[in-house]
Amino acid sequence: MGPKKAYAVVNRKAFPPLKNDLILRAARGEKTERVPVWVMRQAGRYLPEYMQISSKNGFFSICRSPELACEVTLQPIRRFNLDAAIIFSDILVIPQALGMQVDMIPGPSFPEPLCTPADLEKLNKNVDVNKELGYVFQAITKTRHALEGKVPLIGFSGAPWTLMSYMIEGGSTTTHSKAKRWLYTEPEASHQLLQLLADVIVDYLLGQIKAGAQLLQLFESHAGALGPGLFSKFALPYIRQISYKLKERCSESGVTPVPFIIFAKDGHFALEELSGSGYEVVGLDWTIRPTNARNKVGASISLQGNLDPCALYAPPEEIKRHVKEMLQKFGTQKYIANLGHGIYRDMNPDHLEVFVNAVHTYSEEMNATQ
Ligand code: CP3
C-alpha cells in the first residue's frame, strides 16, 4: 500500500457524520422531506469574498492550493442554506494533467492547442492521477473535514467530448468547428483522444471518491454543439463507459460507489439514451420543459435543474414564483433543484438566497399538503 492510499483511508474513517443527506437520498430516488438545492458555479466571482481571494491569487493557484480551494468551496455554504458543496476546481485540470498548458486570462486559453492528430503524441499517455491531480484529492479530503458533515461534497469532471473540444479549439468557441472538423475528418484520432480522456477521467473520479467525494457530476457542457448523430457516436459511448467502468473500479478496489449526475448541456435530443447510461441523476438546462424531460427519462431516474440562470435577475417575488412553478412541474421527489447552467458573475448574491430559500419553503409546503 502506497502512502497516498493510507492517507486517504485513515482520513476517510475520521470524516464527521453527515447531518444533511437530502441530496444523496434524492439522487438515489429515496424519499425526501424537502427538495435539495445547490447551484452550478455556486463558488465564484459573484461572491465578493471570492473576489477578495481571487484578487491575490491566480485562478489555477486557487485550484492547486488545498487550503484556498477548501476556503472558496465553503464560502457559499456559509452564506446560503445549500444542500451540497461542490469542490472548487475546473474541468480543464485534466488537459493540464495530460501535459497541456492552460491559462485563465480571464477565459480559458491554450497557447498550444492540438492542431493535427500528430499532436496527440505530445500528450502524456500514462497519467498518474495521484501525481498530477493529487492536489484535487487533497482539497476534497480537507474540505470533507472542514464541512463537519454539514452537507455532502460533490466532485466533478468534464466529459471527454467537452474536454476534446477545449484541447483543439484552444479556448471557448461558439461553433466548435475545429474540434468538429476532427470528428468528420479524423474519426480514428478523435476516438483515440476521447478514449485517452475517458480512461483518465475514470481514474480521476475514483480518486475523488477515495478522497471523500460523496456525489459526482460529469459536465458535458458542449453536447449541444454535436446534435444527435455526432453525440451518439462521439459523446455517449464515453459517457456510458465512464459510469460503468467507475462502478467496476469501485467494486474492484472495495470502495462504495457514489451517486452520479450527468449534465449534458443542450443535449435534450439524447435524454432517453442518457437515462440508460448508468447515471442516477440527469441534469437539465433551462431549454427543456420539466414534463418532457420526465417523459423522456422515465420514472426511475432523478432529475436536476433547470431554472434559467437569468431568472435570478428578476425581483425576489418573481424568483419565488419561478421556483414555485418549477417545483410544481418537477414534483418534490427524485428531484434536485438547480439552475440550468452556472450562475452569472454579475448576479446579486441576495437573489441566490431568495432562490435557495424558496426551494426549501415551497417544497416543504408541497410535501405537507400531499
Ligand atoms: O462552484 C462550482 O461550481 C465549482 C467550481 C467550477 C468552476 N468551473 C470554477 C470556475 C466548476 C464546476 C467548473 C466547471 C467548468 N469549467 C465547466 C463546466 C460547467 C459549465 O460551465 O458548463 C466548464 C465549461 C469550465 C471551463 C471554464 N472555466 C470556463 C469556460 C471558464 C471561463 C468562463 C467563465 O465562466 O468565467 C472557466 C473559469 C472558471 N471556472 C471560473 C470559476 C469560478 C472563473 C475564473 C476566475 O475566477 O478567475
Short mmCIF file of C-alpha atoms and ligand atoms in Angstrom, two decimals:
data_model
loop_
_atom_site.label_atom_id
_atom_site.label_comp_id
_atom_site.label_asym_id
_atom_site.label_seq_id
_atom_site.Cartn_x
_atom_site.Cartn_y
_atom_site.Cartn_z
CA MET A 1 0.00 0.00 0.00
CA GLY A 2 1.43 3.37 -1.05
CA PRO A 3 1.49 6.26 1.37
CA LYS A 4 -1.23 8.20 -0.56
CA LYS A 5 -3.75 5.39 -0.19
CA ALA A 6 -3.05 5.04 3.51
CA TYR A 7 -3.58 8.79 3.92
CA ALA A 8 -6.97 8.68 2.17
CA VAL A 9 -8.20 5.66 4.14
CA VAL A 10 -7.14 6.99 7.53
CA ASN A 11 -8.81 10.33 6.87
CA ARG A 12 -11.93 8.80 5.42
CA LYS A 13 -12.61 6.93 8.65
CA ALA A 14 -12.38 10.15 10.55
CA PHE A 15 -14.88 12.08 8.39
CA PRO A 16 -17.58 13.65 10.56
CA PRO A 17 -21.05 12.08 10.27
CA LEU A 18 -23.35 13.66 7.69
CA LYS A 19 -26.12 15.83 9.12
CA ASN A 20 -27.94 16.55 5.83
CA ASP A 21 -28.14 13.72 3.29
CA LEU A 22 -31.14 15.09 1.33
CA ILE A 23 -29.27 15.34 -1.95
CA LEU A 24 -27.91 11.81 -1.67
CA ARG A 25 -31.39 10.46 -1.00
CA ALA A 26 -32.89 12.44 -3.88
CA ALA A 27 -30.13 11.17 -6.17
CA ARG A 28 -30.80 7.56 -5.17
CA GLY A 29 -34.55 8.03 -5.69
CA GLU A 30 -35.36 7.76 -1.98
CA LYS A 31 -37.99 9.83 -0.22
CA THR A 32 -37.08 13.40 0.78
CA GLU A 33 -38.99 15.70 3.11
CA ARG A 34 -37.89 18.72 1.08
CA VAL A 35 -36.17 19.29 -2.25
CA PRO A 36 -32.38 19.62 -2.00
CA VAL A 37 -30.77 22.52 -3.82
CA TRP A 38 -27.30 23.51 -4.98
CA VAL A 39 -26.18 25.76 -7.81
CA MET A 40 -23.63 25.24 -10.55
CA ARG A 41 -20.74 27.69 -10.04
CA GLN A 42 -22.03 28.45 -6.56
CA ALA A 43 -18.46 29.35 -5.61
CA GLY A 44 -17.09 32.11 -7.78
CA ARG A 45 -17.00 35.66 -8.96
CA TYR A 46 -20.48 36.82 -7.97
CA LEU A 47 -19.35 36.50 -4.34
CA PRO A 48 -17.26 39.44 -3.01
CA GLU A 49 -15.45 37.06 -0.65
CA TYR A 50 -14.31 35.02 -3.68
CA MET A 51 -13.17 38.18 -5.49
CA GLN A 52 -11.05 39.04 -2.48
CA ILE A 53 -9.18 35.73 -2.69
CA SER A 54 -9.04 35.82 -6.48
CA SER A 55 -7.56 39.36 -6.45
CA LYS A 56 -4.50 37.95 -4.70
CA ASN A 57 -4.27 34.51 -6.33
CA GLY A 58 -4.48 33.29 -9.92
CA PHE A 59 -7.40 31.00 -10.74
CA PHE A 60 -5.35 27.82 -11.08
CA SER A 61 -3.30 28.64 -7.95
CA ILE A 62 -6.56 28.63 -6.02
CA CYS A 63 -7.39 25.25 -7.58
CA ARG A 64 -3.93 23.91 -6.73
CA SER A 65 -3.93 25.04 -3.12
CA PRO A 66 -5.99 22.65 -0.96
CA GLU A 67 -6.33 25.43 1.65
CA LEU A 68 -7.64 28.06 -0.79
CA ALA A 69 -9.80 25.58 -2.73
CA CYS A 70 -11.34 24.45 0.56
CA GLU A 71 -11.95 28.03 1.71
CA VAL A 72 -13.59 29.03 -1.58
CA THR A 73 -15.73 25.85 -1.60
CA LEU A 74 -17.06 26.76 1.84
CA GLN A 75 -17.89 30.41 1.03
CA PRO A 76 -21.35 29.79 -0.48
CA ILE A 77 -22.09 27.19 2.24
CA ARG A 78 -21.57 29.84 4.93
CA ARG A 79 -23.89 32.29 3.19
CA PHE A 80 -26.78 30.14 1.94
CA ASN A 81 -28.77 27.12 3.10
CA LEU A 82 -27.42 24.99 0.27
CA ASP A 83 -27.76 21.21 0.46
CA ALA A 84 -24.40 20.40 -1.12
CA ALA A 85 -20.93 21.84 -1.60
CA ILE A 86 -19.02 21.36 -4.87
CA ILE A 87 -15.27 21.18 -4.72
CA PHE A 88 -13.65 24.27 -6.20
CA SER A 89 -11.67 23.24 -9.26
CA ASP A 90 -12.12 23.27 -13.03
CA ILE A 91 -12.76 20.76 -15.80
CA LEU A 92 -9.55 21.95 -17.50
CA VAL A 93 -7.24 20.42 -14.90
CA ILE A 94 -7.39 17.23 -16.98
CA PRO A 95 -5.84 18.75 -20.12
CA GLN A 96 -3.19 20.15 -17.76
CA ALA A 97 -2.59 16.66 -16.34
CA LEU A 98 -2.16 15.45 -19.93
CA GLY A 99 0.67 17.95 -20.31
CA MET A 100 -1.08 20.91 -21.94
CA GLN A 101 -0.67 24.47 -20.75
CA VAL A 102 -3.96 26.15 -19.86
CA ASP A 103 -4.17 29.79 -18.76
CA MET A 104 -7.20 31.67 -17.47
CA ILE A 105 -6.96 35.19 -18.98
CA PRO A 106 -9.83 35.60 -17.94
CA GLY A 107 -11.39 32.86 -20.14
CA PRO A 108 -9.55 29.58 -20.73
CA SER A 109 -6.69 29.77 -23.21
CA PHE A 110 -4.37 27.04 -24.52
CA PRO A 111 -1.20 28.56 -26.05
CA GLU A 112 -0.58 25.29 -27.91
CA PRO A 113 -3.86 23.59 -28.75
CA LEU A 114 -3.96 20.27 -30.63
CA CYS A 115 -3.83 21.09 -34.34
CA THR A 116 -3.40 17.75 -36.05
CA PRO A 117 -3.56 14.09 -34.93
CA ALA A 118 0.26 14.12 -34.80
CA ASP A 119 -0.06 16.44 -31.79
CA LEU A 120 -1.59 13.57 -29.79
CA GLU A 121 1.97 12.27 -29.46
CA LYS A 122 2.78 15.27 -27.26
CA LEU A 123 0.22 14.22 -24.66
CA ASN A 124 1.21 12.36 -21.52
CA LYS A 125 -0.35 8.93 -22.19
CA ASN A 126 0.31 7.44 -18.77
CA VAL A 127 -1.19 9.96 -16.43
CA ASP A 128 -0.69 9.13 -12.76
CA VAL A 129 -3.68 10.98 -11.31
CA ASN A 130 -2.24 10.86 -7.80
CA LYS A 131 0.82 12.69 -9.03
CA GLU A 132 -0.81 15.13 -11.47
CA LEU A 133 -4.15 15.74 -9.73
CA GLY A 134 -3.35 14.80 -6.14
CA TYR A 135 -3.95 18.43 -5.19
CA VAL A 136 -7.65 17.99 -6.05
CA PHE A 137 -7.83 14.85 -3.89
CA GLN A 138 -6.18 16.71 -1.02
CA ALA A 139 -8.61 19.61 -1.42
CA ILE A 140 -11.53 17.16 -1.31
CA THR A 141 -10.31 15.43 1.85
CA LYS A 142 -9.59 18.74 3.53
CA THR A 143 -13.00 20.12 2.58
CA ARG A 144 -14.80 16.99 3.82
CA HIS A 145 -13.27 17.62 7.23
CA ALA A 146 -13.92 21.36 7.15
CA LEU A 147 -17.59 20.83 6.23
CA GLU A 148 -18.05 18.98 9.54
CA GLY A 149 -20.80 16.89 7.96
CA LYS A 150 -22.99 19.92 7.27
CA VAL A 151 -23.73 18.90 3.66
CA PRO A 152 -22.32 16.37 1.18
CA LEU A 153 -19.39 17.27 -1.06
CA ILE A 154 -19.75 16.94 -4.84
CA GLY A 155 -16.77 16.03 -7.03
CA PHE A 156 -16.77 16.52 -10.80
CA SER A 157 -15.05 16.16 -14.13
CA GLY A 158 -15.55 17.37 -17.67
CA ALA A 159 -16.71 14.69 -20.11
CA PRO A 160 -14.44 13.57 -22.97
CA TRP A 161 -16.07 15.47 -25.86
CA THR A 162 -16.19 18.76 -23.92
CA LEU A 163 -12.52 18.42 -22.97
CA MET A 164 -11.54 17.38 -26.51
CA SER A 165 -13.21 20.48 -27.85
CA TYR A 166 -11.26 22.75 -25.48
CA MET A 167 -7.99 20.98 -26.31
CA ILE A 168 -8.45 21.51 -30.06
CA GLU A 169 -10.17 24.91 -30.06
CA GLY A 170 -7.71 26.28 -27.51
CA GLY A 171 -10.47 28.16 -25.68
CA SER A 172 -14.15 28.99 -25.75
CA THR A 173 -15.92 28.99 -29.12
CA THR A 174 -19.44 29.19 -30.46
CA THR A 175 -19.09 26.88 -33.47
CA HIS A 176 -16.65 24.23 -32.22
CA SER A 177 -15.72 23.95 -35.88
CA LYS A 178 -12.08 22.99 -35.37
CA ALA A 179 -12.97 20.17 -33.00
CA LYS A 180 -15.95 19.03 -35.08
CA ARG A 181 -13.73 19.01 -38.12
CA TRP A 182 -11.69 16.32 -36.37
CA LEU A 183 -14.86 14.27 -35.80
CA TYR A 184 -15.70 14.40 -39.53
CA THR A 185 -12.22 14.06 -40.98
CA GLU A 186 -10.19 12.25 -38.33
CA PRO A 187 -12.62 9.86 -36.64
CA GLU A 188 -9.91 7.43 -35.59
CA ALA A 189 -7.69 10.04 -33.98
CA SER A 190 -10.80 11.54 -32.36
CA HIS A 191 -11.71 8.21 -30.80
CA GLN A 192 -8.12 7.76 -29.65
CA LEU A 193 -8.22 11.12 -27.88
CA LEU A 194 -11.70 10.55 -26.43
CA GLN A 195 -10.63 7.13 -25.10
CA LEU A 196 -7.49 8.57 -23.53
CA LEU A 197 -9.64 11.20 -21.81
CA ALA A 198 -12.24 8.63 -20.67
CA ASP A 199 -9.52 6.48 -19.09
CA VAL A 200 -8.02 9.42 -17.19
CA ILE A 201 -11.48 10.59 -16.10
CA VAL A 202 -12.29 7.18 -14.58
CA ASP A 203 -9.02 7.21 -12.61
CA TYR A 204 -9.63 10.80 -11.59
CA LEU A 205 -13.19 10.22 -10.37
CA LEU A 206 -12.20 7.05 -8.50
CA GLY A 207 -9.50 9.14 -6.79
CA GLN A 208 -12.13 11.76 -5.89
CA ILE A 209 -14.40 9.13 -4.31
CA LYS A 210 -11.47 7.70 -2.35
CA ALA A 211 -10.60 11.21 -1.18
CA GLY A 212 -14.14 11.79 0.09
CA ALA A 213 -16.43 12.98 -2.73
CA GLN A 214 -19.98 11.85 -1.90
CA LEU A 215 -21.66 12.61 -5.22
CA LEU A 216 -20.20 13.19 -8.69
CA GLN A 217 -21.21 15.24 -11.71
CA LEU A 218 -19.93 14.78 -15.24
CA PHE A 219 -20.14 18.02 -17.27
CA GLU A 220 -20.76 17.51 -20.99
CA SER A 221 -21.09 21.25 -21.46
CA HIS A 222 -20.67 21.17 -25.23
CA ALA A 223 -23.23 18.45 -26.00
CA GLY A 224 -25.34 20.99 -27.89
CA ALA A 225 -22.61 21.52 -30.48
CA LEU A 226 -22.94 17.94 -31.66
CA GLY A 227 -26.57 17.13 -32.44
CA PRO A 228 -27.96 13.60 -32.20
CA GLY A 229 -25.75 11.87 -34.80
CA LEU A 230 -22.33 13.00 -33.63
CA PHE A 231 -23.43 12.83 -30.00
CA SER A 232 -24.33 9.15 -30.19
CA LYS A 233 -21.04 8.36 -31.92
CA PHE A 234 -18.52 10.55 -30.12
CA ALA A 235 -20.01 11.54 -26.76
CA LEU A 236 -22.50 8.97 -25.49
CA PRO A 237 -20.25 5.86 -25.72
CA TYR A 238 -17.67 7.52 -23.47
CA ILE A 239 -20.29 8.91 -21.08
CA ARG A 240 -21.58 5.34 -20.68
CA GLN A 241 -18.12 3.86 -20.38
CA ILE A 242 -17.21 6.26 -17.60
CA SER A 243 -20.18 5.38 -15.38
CA TYR A 244 -19.86 1.61 -15.89
CA LYS A 245 -16.07 1.47 -15.58
CA LEU A 246 -16.16 3.66 -12.50
CA LYS A 247 -18.63 1.29 -10.80
CA GLU A 248 -16.43 -1.66 -11.79
CA ARG A 249 -13.29 0.00 -10.48
CA CYS A 250 -15.06 0.87 -7.22
CA SER A 251 -16.04 -2.75 -6.65
CA GLU A 252 -12.53 -3.99 -7.55
CA SER A 253 -10.99 -1.64 -5.02
CA GLY A 254 -13.58 -2.17 -2.29
CA VAL A 255 -14.84 1.42 -2.50
CA THR A 256 -18.57 2.17 -2.19
CA PRO A 257 -19.75 3.89 -5.39
CA VAL A 258 -21.45 7.27 -5.04
CA PRO A 259 -24.45 8.62 -7.00
CA PHE A 260 -23.51 10.11 -10.35
CA ILE A 261 -25.09 13.06 -12.22
CA ILE A 262 -24.76 13.51 -15.98
CA PHE A 263 -25.26 17.08 -17.21
CA ALA A 264 -25.21 17.31 -21.00
CA LYS A 265 -26.00 20.95 -21.72
CA ASP A 266 -28.35 21.42 -24.68
CA GLY A 267 -28.43 17.66 -25.12
CA HIS A 268 -32.18 17.16 -24.84
CA PHE A 269 -32.14 15.09 -28.03
CA ALA A 270 -30.18 12.49 -26.05
CA LEU A 271 -32.17 12.40 -22.81
CA GLU A 272 -33.57 8.89 -23.44
CA GLU A 273 -30.10 7.47 -24.07
CA LEU A 274 -28.60 9.39 -21.16
CA SER A 275 -31.21 7.97 -18.80
CA GLY A 276 -29.97 4.47 -19.66
CA SER A 277 -26.28 5.17 -19.40
CA GLY A 278 -25.61 4.29 -15.77
CA TYR A 279 -26.25 7.63 -14.04
CA GLU A 280 -28.62 8.07 -11.11
CA VAL A 281 -29.39 11.69 -12.00
CA VAL A 282 -29.83 13.53 -15.29
CA GLY A 283 -29.16 17.27 -15.15
CA LEU A 284 -31.20 19.61 -17.34
CA ASP A 285 -30.60 23.01 -18.84
CA TRP A 286 -33.46 25.53 -18.96
CA THR A 287 -34.42 24.91 -22.58
CA ILE A 288 -36.43 21.76 -21.84
CA ARG A 289 -39.86 21.53 -20.25
CA PRO A 290 -39.70 19.54 -17.00
CA THR A 291 -42.63 17.31 -18.03
CA ASN A 292 -40.99 16.49 -21.38
CA ALA A 293 -37.78 15.62 -19.61
CA ARG A 294 -39.61 13.36 -17.15
CA ASN A 295 -41.40 11.58 -20.00
CA LYS A 296 -38.12 11.02 -21.80
CA VAL A 297 -36.08 9.69 -18.87
CA GLY A 298 -38.83 7.59 -17.28
CA ALA A 299 -39.83 7.26 -13.64
CA SER A 300 -36.73 5.68 -12.12
CA ILE A 301 -34.14 8.41 -12.77
CA SER A 302 -33.81 11.54 -10.65
CA LEU A 303 -33.74 14.91 -12.39
CA GLN A 304 -31.73 18.05 -11.63
CA GLY A 305 -32.26 21.62 -12.80
CA ASN A 306 -33.34 23.73 -14.51
CA LEU A 307 -34.15 27.39 -13.83
CA ASP A 308 -32.78 29.81 -16.40
CA PRO A 309 -29.76 31.43 -14.66
CA CYS A 310 -31.06 34.79 -15.92
CA ALA A 311 -34.31 34.30 -13.97
CA LEU A 312 -32.29 35.29 -10.89
CA TYR A 313 -32.06 38.83 -12.29
CA ALA A 314 -35.82 39.14 -11.64
CA PRO A 315 -37.14 40.81 -8.49
CA PRO A 316 -37.40 38.47 -5.44
CA GLU A 317 -41.18 37.99 -5.70
CA GLU A 318 -40.82 36.81 -9.28
CA ILE A 319 -37.94 34.50 -8.43
CA LYS A 320 -40.23 32.88 -5.88
CA ARG A 321 -42.95 32.50 -8.49
CA HIS A 322 -40.50 30.86 -10.92
CA VAL A 323 -39.36 28.46 -8.21
CA LYS A 324 -42.93 27.53 -7.32
CA GLU A 325 -43.73 26.83 -10.95
CA MET A 326 -40.57 24.75 -11.36
CA LEU A 327 -41.36 22.66 -8.28
CA GLN A 328 -44.93 22.11 -9.39
CA LYS A 329 -43.67 20.76 -12.71
CA PHE A 330 -40.89 18.55 -11.35
CA GLY A 331 -42.65 17.47 -8.18
CA THR A 332 -40.80 17.14 -4.90
CA GLN A 333 -39.41 13.61 -5.22
CA LYS A 334 -36.48 12.25 -7.27
CA TYR A 335 -35.59 15.86 -7.84
CA ILE A 336 -32.65 18.16 -7.08
CA ALA A 337 -33.25 21.88 -7.68
CA ASN A 338 -30.53 23.81 -9.51
CA LEU A 339 -30.11 26.38 -12.24
CA GLY A 340 -29.98 25.16 -15.83
CA HIS A 341 -26.31 26.26 -16.02
CA GLY A 342 -23.80 28.14 -13.87
CA ILE A 343 -24.75 31.32 -12.03
CA TYR A 344 -23.55 34.50 -13.77
CA ARG A 345 -20.81 36.68 -12.34
CA ASP A 346 -22.96 39.82 -12.18
CA MET A 347 -25.67 38.14 -10.09
CA ASN A 348 -26.73 39.70 -6.83
CA PRO A 349 -25.95 37.06 -4.17
CA ASP A 350 -29.14 38.07 -2.30
CA HIS A 351 -31.13 36.77 -5.26
CA LEU A 352 -29.49 33.38 -4.95
CA GLU A 353 -30.55 33.37 -1.33
CA VAL A 354 -34.14 34.01 -2.40
CA PHE A 355 -33.90 31.08 -4.85
CA VAL A 356 -32.45 28.64 -2.28
CA ASN A 357 -34.91 29.56 0.46
CA ALA A 358 -37.87 29.43 -1.92
CA VAL A 359 -36.97 25.86 -2.92
CA HIS A 360 -36.97 24.87 0.75
CA THR A 361 -40.14 26.71 1.73
CA TYR A 362 -42.30 25.67 -1.22
CA SER A 363 -41.15 22.06 -1.34
CA GLU A 364 -41.85 21.65 2.39
CA GLU A 365 -45.27 23.17 1.88
CA MET A 366 -45.98 20.89 -1.08
CA ASN A 367 -44.90 17.80 0.86
CA ALA A 368 -47.05 18.78 3.82
CA THR A 369 -50.18 19.06 1.70
CA GLN A 370 -49.63 15.85 -0.29
O1 CP3 B 1 -18.74 26.32 -7.77
C1 CP3 B 1 -18.55 25.47 -8.66
O2 CP3 B 1 -19.41 25.11 -9.47
C2 CP3 B 1 -17.23 24.73 -8.66
C3 CP3 B 1 -16.26 25.29 -9.49
C4 CP3 B 1 -16.27 25.14 -11.01
C5 CP3 B 1 -15.55 26.05 -11.82
N1 CP3 B 1 -15.57 25.60 -13.09
C6 CP3 B 1 -14.87 27.25 -11.32
C7 CP3 B 1 -14.53 28.32 -12.27
C8 CP3 B 1 -16.81 24.17 -11.85
C9 CP3 B 1 -17.73 23.01 -11.52
C10 CP3 B 1 -16.35 24.45 -13.17
C11 CP3 B 1 -16.66 23.61 -14.33
C12 CP3 B 1 -16.36 24.12 -15.68
N2 CP3 B 1 -15.26 24.81 -16.08
C13 CP3 B 1 -17.16 23.85 -16.81
C14 CP3 B 1 -18.42 23.04 -16.81
C15 CP3 B 1 -19.59 23.85 -16.41
C16 CP3 B 1 -20.05 24.76 -17.49
O3 CP3 B 1 -19.91 25.99 -17.29
O4 CP3 B 1 -20.55 24.27 -18.49
C17 CP3 B 1 -16.55 24.48 -17.90
C18 CP3 B 1 -17.06 24.50 -19.32
C19 CP3 B 1 -15.34 25.06 -17.45
C20 CP3 B 1 -14.32 25.78 -18.24
C21 CP3 B 1 -14.18 27.18 -17.81
N3 CP3 B 1 -13.58 27.57 -16.61
C22 CP3 B 1 -14.59 28.36 -18.48
C23 CP3 B 1 -15.30 28.38 -19.81
C24 CP3 B 1 -14.23 29.44 -17.68
C25 CP3 B 1 -14.33 30.91 -18.02
C26 CP3 B 1 -15.68 31.36 -18.27
C27 CP3 B 1 -16.36 31.76 -17.00
O5 CP3 B 1 -17.45 31.28 -16.71
O6 CP3 B 1 -15.79 32.62 -16.35
C28 CP3 B 1 -13.65 28.92 -16.51
C29 CP3 B 1 -13.16 29.72 -15.37
C30 CP3 B 1 -13.76 29.43 -14.04
N4 CP3 B 1 -14.01 28.20 -13.54
C31 CP3 B 1 -14.10 30.41 -13.09
C32 CP3 B 1 -14.58 29.73 -11.97
C33 CP3 B 1 -15.02 30.33 -10.67
C34 CP3 B 1 -13.92 31.90 -13.26
C35 CP3 B 1 -12.50 32.29 -13.39
C36 CP3 B 1 -11.95 33.13 -12.25
O7 CP3 B 1 -12.45 33.12 -11.12
O8 CP3 B 1 -10.94 33.79 -12.48
#
